[in-house]
Structure formats: C-alpha cells, structure tokens
Amino acid sequence: MDLAGRGQLKILVVEDQFNMRRTICNMLKKMGYRHIVEAEDGKAAWEKMQAEHFDLVITDWVMPRMKGIDLLKKARAKEQFRDLPFVIVTGVVDEETVAEAAETDVDAYIIKPFVAKTLEEKMDQVLDRRLNPDEVEILLELGKDHMRAGRYEDALREFQRAMAICPQSPRVLCSMGEAYEKLGRLRKAEENYLEIIEFAPLFVKAYERLAGVYEQEGMTEKAMQLLAEAARISPRNTKRQIKLGNLALRAGDPEKACEAFSEAMRVAEKDADIRTEIGEAFLSHGMAVEAAQAFEGALKINPQDVHVYNRLGIAYRKQGKYKDAIEQYHRALRVDPNDENIYYNLGRALLEADMRQDARKAFEKALQLNPEFSEVRQILAGL
C-alpha cells in the first residue's frame, strides 16, 4: 500500500505497556499512517470502537481487564466488526495459541520482539486481502450473505463455485457443510466435515460442526468424542468446554462434565458469567453441591449479582442447608431490597426450615412488591 493510502486509514493500537505502545505508534507513523488512536487495554479499546470507525486494530494478546483475544472474540460477535482486520501481537506461539487465534478469525499475528519491517509486511498483507480479495474470498462472502438471508441453496451454489477453484480449502468445505445442514442434508454435511478432518486435522471448527450433526441425530457419545478432540487442539475455548460439559451431564457422565467445566473456569478465571452458567448446568442436573461451588466462585468475582445469590440459595436449599440459603437471600436483599423473587425464595427456605412465621412475612413482602404474584398467593392461602 502506498503512502497516500496509508495516510487515509485509521489504526487502533491496543497495548497495556506504555513503552511498547509508543514504539508501535512510532513505527506506524514512519510507515505513513497518520490517524492512530491508542488504548491501554481491551476494555478501553472496545469503548473506543463503539464511538469511532477504525480500518485496522493492532492489539497485544495479554492485557489486564480484557485480553486481545477476548477483544477479537467480542468484535467478531458483532456484525459491524465482522470484517474489521485484526493483528494480534503475542510473546508466544504454541499450538494452543495458534488454534485459538485461528478459530477466532484473526487476520495475522506478530511475535515479540519484532522490527518495523515485520509489522509493515503483516499490515500490508492484511489490508491487501481485505481491500483486494481474491475470487474465492468474494464467493465465500457472497455465500455467507445468502446464508444470513436464509437463501441456503443460493449459498451452496456460491460455495461450490469456490470449491471448484480451491478444492481442498477447509473454510470452503466447512461453509458448504453448514449450508447442507440448513438444508437438512446431514449426510452431505457429515461427509464435508470428515473430509476436512482427514486432510486438515487442526481445523477445529470441523470437529465442532460434526459434533453438532451427531448431537442432532442423538449420537451423544460421538458428539462428545469430537468436542473432546476439538478441546484438546484448542483448550482455551470456554464455550466449547461448557458445551462438552453439558453433553457429558446429559450422557450421565458427571466426571467428564466436571473436567470440562473445571477447564473452562481455569481459562476464564475472572469471568463470573462462566461460573454462573456452569452452576446453572449443575443445578439443572440435580448436582446441587457442584452448583453451589460454581455460584460461590461467581460471587467472589462479582459480589453484587443478586441473581447468583438467589441461585446459590436454591442450591443450598436442595442440599437441606436452609441456614446457608437464608443467609444468601439476606445478602441479596442488601444489594436489592425490592426484588420480590428473593423474598419468595427466602420464604420457601424459611418454610422448609419450619420457620413458618418468618416465611409468612417474606411471602407477604413479595406480594406487597408484586400483587400479581400468584404462586405467593397460593402459598399464603395454605399457611
């Protein structure tokens, strides 16, 4: 890309180390980039991305508050950032790192330490691919547009045209498989995914899609095996670990479920939502002890989450730990004293603990806050 073109582009540089951030910005200025915005971590970058348009993001992988890979995942989940080029800077490149970056659709990554020439080459490659896509990329995008609009036959035709040009592209074959799935042609989708696994065994998405096909057909054990293999290749994908854990619970294998959930919590050690989701999975399968542990972990990260106090109270109640449950509901009420659902669950815990007078007071408060609370009316009528 020439200097005039570079001068028109707006670049976001995300790096928590001030000196490194300044170094990257200085490199960019010498290359001819004039519009450069800085962010000290992923969270600050995300806020800037909501307010401004950027043509490319350069982000460090490891940062406080929000890592670069998490910023990328957040961006790819929104339509407006689906095609925004991302270059990730990292100090390590092992199989796990490469797999996680690849399945999040990163455009390129650079290994620290690096020189200006390396950065320039990577950026030129990324921007050239985005601004001047080859025919396969154009056909893939056309097909994806058809998929989003529900025109699956049209999408399949574009993917088949792309495959005629590049017959062993995992991305093309995977896209075809997804189109076949939407058309209900699961055997054809299975063939595509198996072909990918045979010649591109590190293409994680094929394992995940094939697992989905088997799950639809009730072949839970096969689906679990494929998700486990995908998790082995790319173990930092917490959604996949949670999916594997849920499948294991449905298959009656709590040990395997606990392994998958533990790995998800290890990877996302500061994510309260992950622990809450795992707690809900355990609770729905009658594993109240494990559910309570997950909810307790979530509250250590976010002690203001009323919903989690409520769910933890239910997990304690199912264990017969009424005193502990009552304590959680009182903690929740200190955060939100006007939540009728908390009073309702508090009343149930008090009732099960044979504290009928206190239970009545809790139910009456719930009804006062919500006069349409029919379940509370029924309970009060029987007290």
Coordinates of C-alpha atoms in Angstrom, one line a residue:
M1 CA 0.0 0.0 0.0
D2 CA 1.4 3.4 -0.9
L3 CA 1.9 6.3 1.5
A4 CA -1.2 8.2 0.3
G5 CA -3.4 5.2 1.0
R6 CA -1.8 4.6 4.5
G7 CA -2.4 8.2 5.4
Q8 CA -6.1 7.9 5.0
L9 CA -6.5 4.8 7.3
K10 CA -7.3 5.0 11.0
I11 CA -5.5 2.5 13.2
L12 CA -6.3 1.5 16.8
V13 CA -3.3 0.3 18.8
V14 CA -4.1 -1.6 22.0
E15 CA -1.2 -2.3 24.4
D16 CA -1.0 -2.0 28.1
Q17 CA 2.7 -1.4 28.2
F18 CA 3.2 2.3 27.6
N19 CA 6.7 2.0 26.0
M20 CA 5.6 -0.8 23.7
R21 CA 2.6 1.2 22.7
R22 CA 4.7 4.2 21.9
T23 CA 7.1 2.1 19.9
I24 CA 4.3 0.6 17.7
C25 CA 2.8 4.1 17.2
N26 CA 6.2 5.5 16.1
M27 CA 6.7 2.6 13.7
L28 CA 3.3 3.3 12.2
K29 CA 4.0 7.0 11.8
K30 CA 7.2 6.3 10.0
M31 CA 5.3 4.0 7.6
G32 CA 3.0 6.8 6.7
Y33 CA 0.0 6.2 8.9
R34 CA -1.3 9.5 10.3
H35 CA -4.5 8.6 12.1
I36 CA -3.5 6.5 15.1
V37 CA -5.6 6.0 18.3
E38 CA -4.2 4.4 21.4
A39 CA -6.0 2.2 24.1
E40 CA -4.3 0.8 27.2
D41 CA -6.3 -2.4 27.2
G42 CA -9.1 -4.4 25.6
K43 CA -11.8 -2.8 27.6
A44 CA -10.7 0.8 26.7
A45 CA -10.4 -0.3 23.1
W46 CA -13.9 -1.7 23.0
E47 CA -15.3 1.6 24.2
K48 CA -13.4 3.4 21.5
M49 CA -14.6 1.0 18.9
Q50 CA -18.2 1.8 19.8
A51 CA -17.6 5.5 19.2
E52 CA -15.1 5.6 16.3
H53 CA -14.5 3.9 12.9
F54 CA -11.2 2.0 12.5
D55 CA -9.7 0.4 9.5
L56 CA -7.4 -2.0 11.4
V57 CA -6.7 -3.0 15.0
I58 CA -3.3 -3.9 16.4
T59 CA -3.7 -5.5 19.8
D60 CA -1.5 -7.2 22.4
W61 CA -2.7 -10.6 23.5
V62 CA -2.0 -10.4 27.2
M63 CA -3.5 -7.4 29.0
P64 CA -5.4 -6.6 32.2
R65 CA -9.2 -6.2 32.2
M66 CA -9.7 -7.6 28.7
K67 CA -7.1 -9.6 26.7
G68 CA -6.6 -9.0 23.0
I69 CA -8.1 -12.4 22.0
D70 CA -11.2 -11.5 24.0
L71 CA -11.5 -8.2 22.3
L72 CA -11.3 -10.0 19.0
K73 CA -14.0 -12.5 20.0
K74 CA -16.2 -9.7 21.2
A75 CA -15.7 -7.9 17.9
R76 CA -16.4 -10.9 15.7
A77 CA -19.7 -11.5 17.5
K78 CA -21.0 -8.1 16.2
E79 CA -22.0 -7.6 12.6
Q80 CA -20.4 -4.2 12.4
F81 CA -16.9 -5.5 13.2
R82 CA -17.2 -8.8 11.3
D83 CA -14.7 -7.7 8.6
L84 CA -12.5 -5.4 10.8
P85 CA -8.9 -6.5 10.3
F86 CA -7.1 -7.6 13.5
V87 CA -3.4 -8.1 14.0
I88 CA -2.5 -9.7 17.4
V89 CA 0.9 -9.2 19.0
T90 CA 2.0 -12.1 21.2
G91 CA 5.1 -13.2 23.0
V92 CA 4.4 -16.9 22.5
V93 CA 3.1 -19.1 19.6
D94 CA 2.3 -22.6 20.6
E95 CA -0.3 -25.0 19.2
E96 CA -2.9 -23.8 21.6
T97 CA -2.3 -20.1 20.8
V98 CA -2.4 -20.7 17.1
A99 CA -5.6 -22.7 17.3
E100 CA -7.4 -20.2 19.5
A101 CA -6.4 -17.3 17.2
A102 CA -7.3 -19.2 14.0
E103 CA -10.8 -20.1 15.1
T104 CA -11.5 -16.6 16.2
D105 CA -10.7 -15.4 12.6
V106 CA -7.6 -13.3 13.4
D107 CA -6.1 -11.8 10.3
A108 CA -2.4 -12.1 11.4
Y109 CA -0.2 -12.3 14.5
I110 CA 3.2 -11.0 15.2
I111 CA 5.7 -12.5 17.6
K112 CA 7.5 -10.2 20.1
P113 CA 10.1 -8.8 19.7
F114 CA 9.6 -7.6 16.2
V115 CA 11.0 -4.9 13.9
A116 CA 9.2 -2.3 11.8
K117 CA 9.6 -4.3 8.6
T118 CA 7.8 -7.2 10.1
L119 CA 4.9 -5.1 11.2
E120 CA 4.8 -3.3 7.8
E121 CA 4.7 -6.6 5.9
K122 CA 1.9 -8.1 8.0
M123 CA -0.2 -4.9 7.8
D124 CA 0.2 -4.7 4.0
Q125 CA -0.8 -8.4 3.6
V126 CA -3.9 -8.0 5.8
L127 CA -5.0 -4.8 4.3
D128 CA -4.4 -6.1 0.7
R129 CA -6.5 -9.2 1.4
R130 CA -9.3 -7.0 2.8
L131 CA -9.2 -4.4 0.1
N132 CA -8.5 -6.7 -2.8
P133 CA -10.0 -10.1 -2.0
D134 CA -9.4 -13.0 -4.4
E135 CA -12.2 -14.8 -6.2
V136 CA -12.5 -17.5 -3.5
E137 CA -13.0 -14.8 -0.8
I138 CA -15.5 -13.0 -2.9
L139 CA -17.5 -16.2 -3.4
L140 CA -17.3 -17.1 0.3
E141 CA -18.7 -13.7 1.2
L142 CA -21.5 -13.9 -1.3
G143 CA -22.4 -17.3 0.1
K144 CA -22.3 -16.1 3.7
D145 CA -24.6 -13.2 2.7
H146 CA -27.1 -15.7 1.3
M147 CA -26.8 -17.8 4.5
R148 CA -27.6 -14.8 6.6
A149 CA -30.6 -14.1 4.4
G150 CA -31.8 -17.8 4.6
R151 CA -31.1 -18.5 0.9
Y152 CA -29.3 -21.7 1.6
E153 CA -29.5 -23.2 -2.0
D154 CA -28.0 -19.9 -3.4
A155 CA -25.3 -20.1 -0.7
L156 CA -24.5 -23.6 -1.6
R157 CA -24.0 -22.7 -5.2
E158 CA -21.5 -20.0 -4.4
F159 CA -19.6 -22.3 -2.1
Q160 CA -19.5 -25.0 -4.8
R161 CA -18.1 -22.4 -7.2
A162 CA -15.4 -21.5 -4.6
M163 CA -14.6 -25.2 -4.2
A164 CA -14.1 -25.6 -7.9
I165 CA -11.3 -23.0 -7.6
C166 CA -9.9 -24.3 -4.3
P167 CA -11.0 -27.9 -3.8
Q168 CA -9.2 -28.5 -0.5
S169 CA -10.0 -25.3 1.4
P170 CA -11.2 -26.2 4.9
R171 CA -13.1 -22.9 5.0
V172 CA -14.9 -23.6 1.8
L173 CA -15.8 -27.1 2.7
C174 CA -16.9 -26.1 6.2
S175 CA -19.2 -23.4 4.7
M176 CA -20.7 -26.0 2.3
G177 CA -21.3 -28.3 5.3
E178 CA -23.1 -25.5 7.1
A179 CA -25.3 -24.9 4.0
Y180 CA -26.1 -28.7 3.8
E181 CA -27.1 -28.6 7.5
K182 CA -29.5 -25.8 6.9
L183 CA -31.0 -27.7 4.0
G184 CA -31.4 -30.8 6.2
R185 CA -28.9 -32.8 4.2
L186 CA -26.9 -34.0 7.3
R187 CA -25.2 -36.9 5.5
K188 CA -23.6 -34.5 3.0
A189 CA -22.6 -32.1 5.8
E190 CA -21.0 -35.1 7.6
E191 CA -19.0 -36.0 4.5
N192 CA -17.7 -32.5 4.2
Y193 CA -16.6 -32.3 7.8
L194 CA -15.0 -35.7 7.8
E195 CA -13.0 -34.7 4.7
I196 CA -11.7 -31.6 6.4
I197 CA -10.7 -33.6 9.5
E198 CA -8.8 -36.0 7.2
F199 CA -6.6 -33.5 5.4
A200 CA -6.7 -30.6 7.9
P201 CA -6.8 -32.2 11.3
L202 CA -6.1 -29.0 13.2
F203 CA -9.2 -27.2 11.7
V204 CA -11.1 -27.2 14.9
K205 CA -14.4 -25.9 13.5
A206 CA -14.9 -29.1 11.5
Y207 CA -14.9 -31.2 14.7
E208 CA -17.4 -28.8 16.3
R209 CA -19.8 -28.7 13.4
L210 CA -19.7 -32.5 13.0
A211 CA -20.4 -32.9 16.8
G212 CA -23.4 -30.7 16.2
V213 CA -24.6 -33.0 13.4
Y214 CA -24.2 -36.1 15.6
E215 CA -26.0 -34.3 18.5
Q216 CA -29.0 -33.6 16.2
E217 CA -29.1 -37.3 15.5
G218 CA -29.0 -38.3 19.2
M219 CA -25.4 -39.7 18.9
T220 CA -24.3 -38.0 22.1
E221 CA -21.2 -40.2 22.7
K222 CA -19.8 -39.5 19.2
A223 CA -20.5 -35.7 19.6
M224 CA -18.6 -35.8 23.0
Q225 CA -15.6 -37.5 21.4
L226 CA -15.4 -34.9 18.7
L227 CA -15.8 -32.0 21.1
A228 CA -13.1 -33.5 23.4
E229 CA -10.7 -33.7 20.4
A230 CA -11.5 -30.1 19.5
A231 CA -10.9 -29.1 23.1
R232 CA -7.5 -31.0 23.0
I233 CA -6.4 -29.0 20.0
S234 CA -7.8 -25.6 21.2
P235 CA -8.4 -25.9 25.0
R236 CA -8.9 -22.2 25.7
N237 CA -12.4 -22.1 24.1
T238 CA -14.6 -21.9 27.1
K239 CA -17.9 -22.2 25.2
R240 CA -16.7 -25.5 23.8
Q241 CA -15.7 -26.8 27.2
I242 CA -19.1 -25.8 28.6
K243 CA -20.9 -27.5 25.6
L244 CA -18.8 -30.6 26.3
G245 CA -19.7 -30.5 30.0
N246 CA -23.4 -30.2 29.2
L247 CA -23.3 -33.1 26.8
A248 CA -21.5 -35.2 29.4
L249 CA -24.2 -34.4 32.0
R250 CA -26.9 -35.4 29.6
A251 CA -24.9 -38.6 28.9
G252 CA -24.7 -39.4 32.6
D253 CA -21.0 -38.8 32.9
P254 CA -20.6 -36.2 35.7
E255 CA -16.8 -36.9 36.0
K256 CA -16.2 -35.8 32.4
A257 CA -18.5 -32.9 32.9
C258 CA -16.6 -31.7 35.9
E259 CA -13.3 -32.0 33.9
A260 CA -14.7 -29.8 31.1
F261 CA -16.2 -27.2 33.4
S262 CA -13.0 -27.1 35.5
E263 CA -11.0 -26.3 32.4
A264 CA -13.5 -23.6 31.3
M265 CA -13.2 -22.0 34.8
R266 CA -9.4 -22.3 34.7
V267 CA -9.2 -20.5 31.3
A268 CA -11.7 -17.8 32.3
E269 CA -10.6 -17.5 35.9
K270 CA -12.0 -13.9 36.3
D271 CA -15.3 -14.5 34.4
A272 CA -18.2 -14.6 36.8
D273 CA -20.7 -15.4 33.9
I274 CA -18.8 -18.6 33.1
R275 CA -19.2 -19.8 36.6
T276 CA -22.8 -18.8 36.7
E277 CA -23.5 -20.7 33.5
I278 CA -21.8 -23.8 34.9
G279 CA -23.7 -23.5 38.2
E280 CA -26.9 -23.5 36.2
A281 CA -25.9 -26.6 34.3
F282 CA -25.1 -28.5 37.5
L283 CA -28.3 -27.3 39.2
S284 CA -30.5 -28.4 36.2
H285 CA -29.0 -31.9 36.6
G286 CA -29.5 -32.2 40.3
M287 CA -25.8 -31.6 41.3
A288 CA -26.5 -29.1 44.0
V289 CA -23.1 -29.3 45.7
E290 CA -21.2 -28.6 42.5
A291 CA -23.7 -25.9 41.6
A292 CA -23.1 -24.2 44.9
Q293 CA -19.4 -24.2 44.4
A294 CA -19.7 -22.6 40.9
F295 CA -22.1 -19.9 42.2
E296 CA -19.8 -19.2 45.2
G297 CA -16.9 -18.7 42.7
A298 CA -19.0 -16.3 40.7
L299 CA -19.9 -14.2 43.7
K300 CA -16.2 -13.9 44.7
I301 CA -15.7 -12.2 41.4
N302 CA -18.9 -10.2 41.4
P303 CA -20.5 -9.9 44.9
Q304 CA -23.2 -7.6 43.6
D305 CA -25.0 -10.1 41.4
V306 CA -28.4 -10.6 43.0
H307 CA -29.4 -13.4 40.6
V308 CA -26.4 -15.5 41.6
Y309 CA -27.2 -15.1 45.4
N310 CA -30.7 -16.3 44.5
R311 CA -29.4 -19.3 42.6
L312 CA -26.9 -20.1 45.3
G313 CA -29.7 -20.1 47.9
I314 CA -31.6 -22.6 45.7
A315 CA -28.5 -24.8 45.5
Y316 CA -28.2 -24.7 49.3
R317 CA -31.9 -25.4 49.8
K318 CA -31.7 -28.5 47.6
Q319 CA -28.9 -29.8 50.0
G320 CA -31.1 -29.1 53.0
K321 CA -28.7 -26.3 54.1
Y322 CA -31.5 -23.9 54.9
K323 CA -29.5 -21.6 57.2
D324 CA -26.9 -21.1 54.4
A325 CA -29.7 -20.5 51.9
I326 CA -31.4 -17.9 54.1
E327 CA -28.1 -16.1 54.6
Q328 CA -27.6 -15.8 50.8
Y329 CA -31.1 -14.4 50.4
H330 CA -30.5 -11.8 53.1
R331 CA -27.2 -10.9 51.3
A332 CA -29.1 -10.5 48.0
L333 CA -31.6 -8.2 49.7
R334 CA -28.8 -6.0 50.9
V335 CA -28.0 -5.5 47.3
D336 CA -31.6 -5.2 46.1
P337 CA -34.2 -4.8 48.8
N338 CA -37.1 -4.6 46.4
D339 CA -36.8 -7.9 44.5
E340 CA -40.0 -10.0 45.0
N341 CA -38.3 -13.1 43.7
I342 CA -35.7 -13.0 46.5
Y343 CA -38.5 -12.7 49.1
Y344 CA -40.3 -15.6 47.5
N345 CA -37.3 -17.9 47.6
L346 CA -36.4 -16.6 51.1
G347 CA -40.0 -17.6 52.2
R348 CA -39.6 -21.1 50.7
A349 CA -36.3 -21.6 52.5
L350 CA -37.8 -20.4 55.8
L351 CA -40.9 -22.6 55.3
E352 CA -38.7 -25.7 54.6
A353 CA -36.7 -24.8 57.7
D354 CA -40.1 -24.9 59.6
M355 CA -39.9 -21.2 60.4
R356 CA -43.5 -20.5 59.3
Q357 CA -44.0 -17.1 60.9
D358 CA -40.8 -15.7 59.2
A359 CA -41.8 -17.4 56.0
R360 CA -45.2 -15.7 56.1
K361 CA -43.5 -12.3 56.5
A362 CA -41.3 -13.0 53.5
F363 CA -44.2 -14.1 51.3
E364 CA -46.3 -11.1 52.3
K365 CA -43.4 -8.8 51.4
A366 CA -43.1 -10.5 48.0
L367 CA -46.8 -10.0 47.4
Q368 CA -46.6 -6.4 48.5
L369 CA -43.9 -5.8 45.9
N370 CA -45.9 -7.7 43.2
P371 CA -49.6 -8.1 43.9
E372 CA -49.9 -10.3 40.8
F373 CA -47.5 -13.0 42.2
S374 CA -49.9 -15.9 42.0
E375 CA -47.6 -18.5 43.4
V376 CA -47.2 -16.5 46.6
R377 CA -51.0 -16.1 47.0
Q378 CA -51.4 -19.9 46.8
I379 CA -48.7 -20.5 49.4
L380 CA -50.1 -17.9 51.8
A381 CA -53.6 -19.4 51.4
G382 CA -52.3 -22.7 52.6
L383 CA -50.4 -21.3 55.6

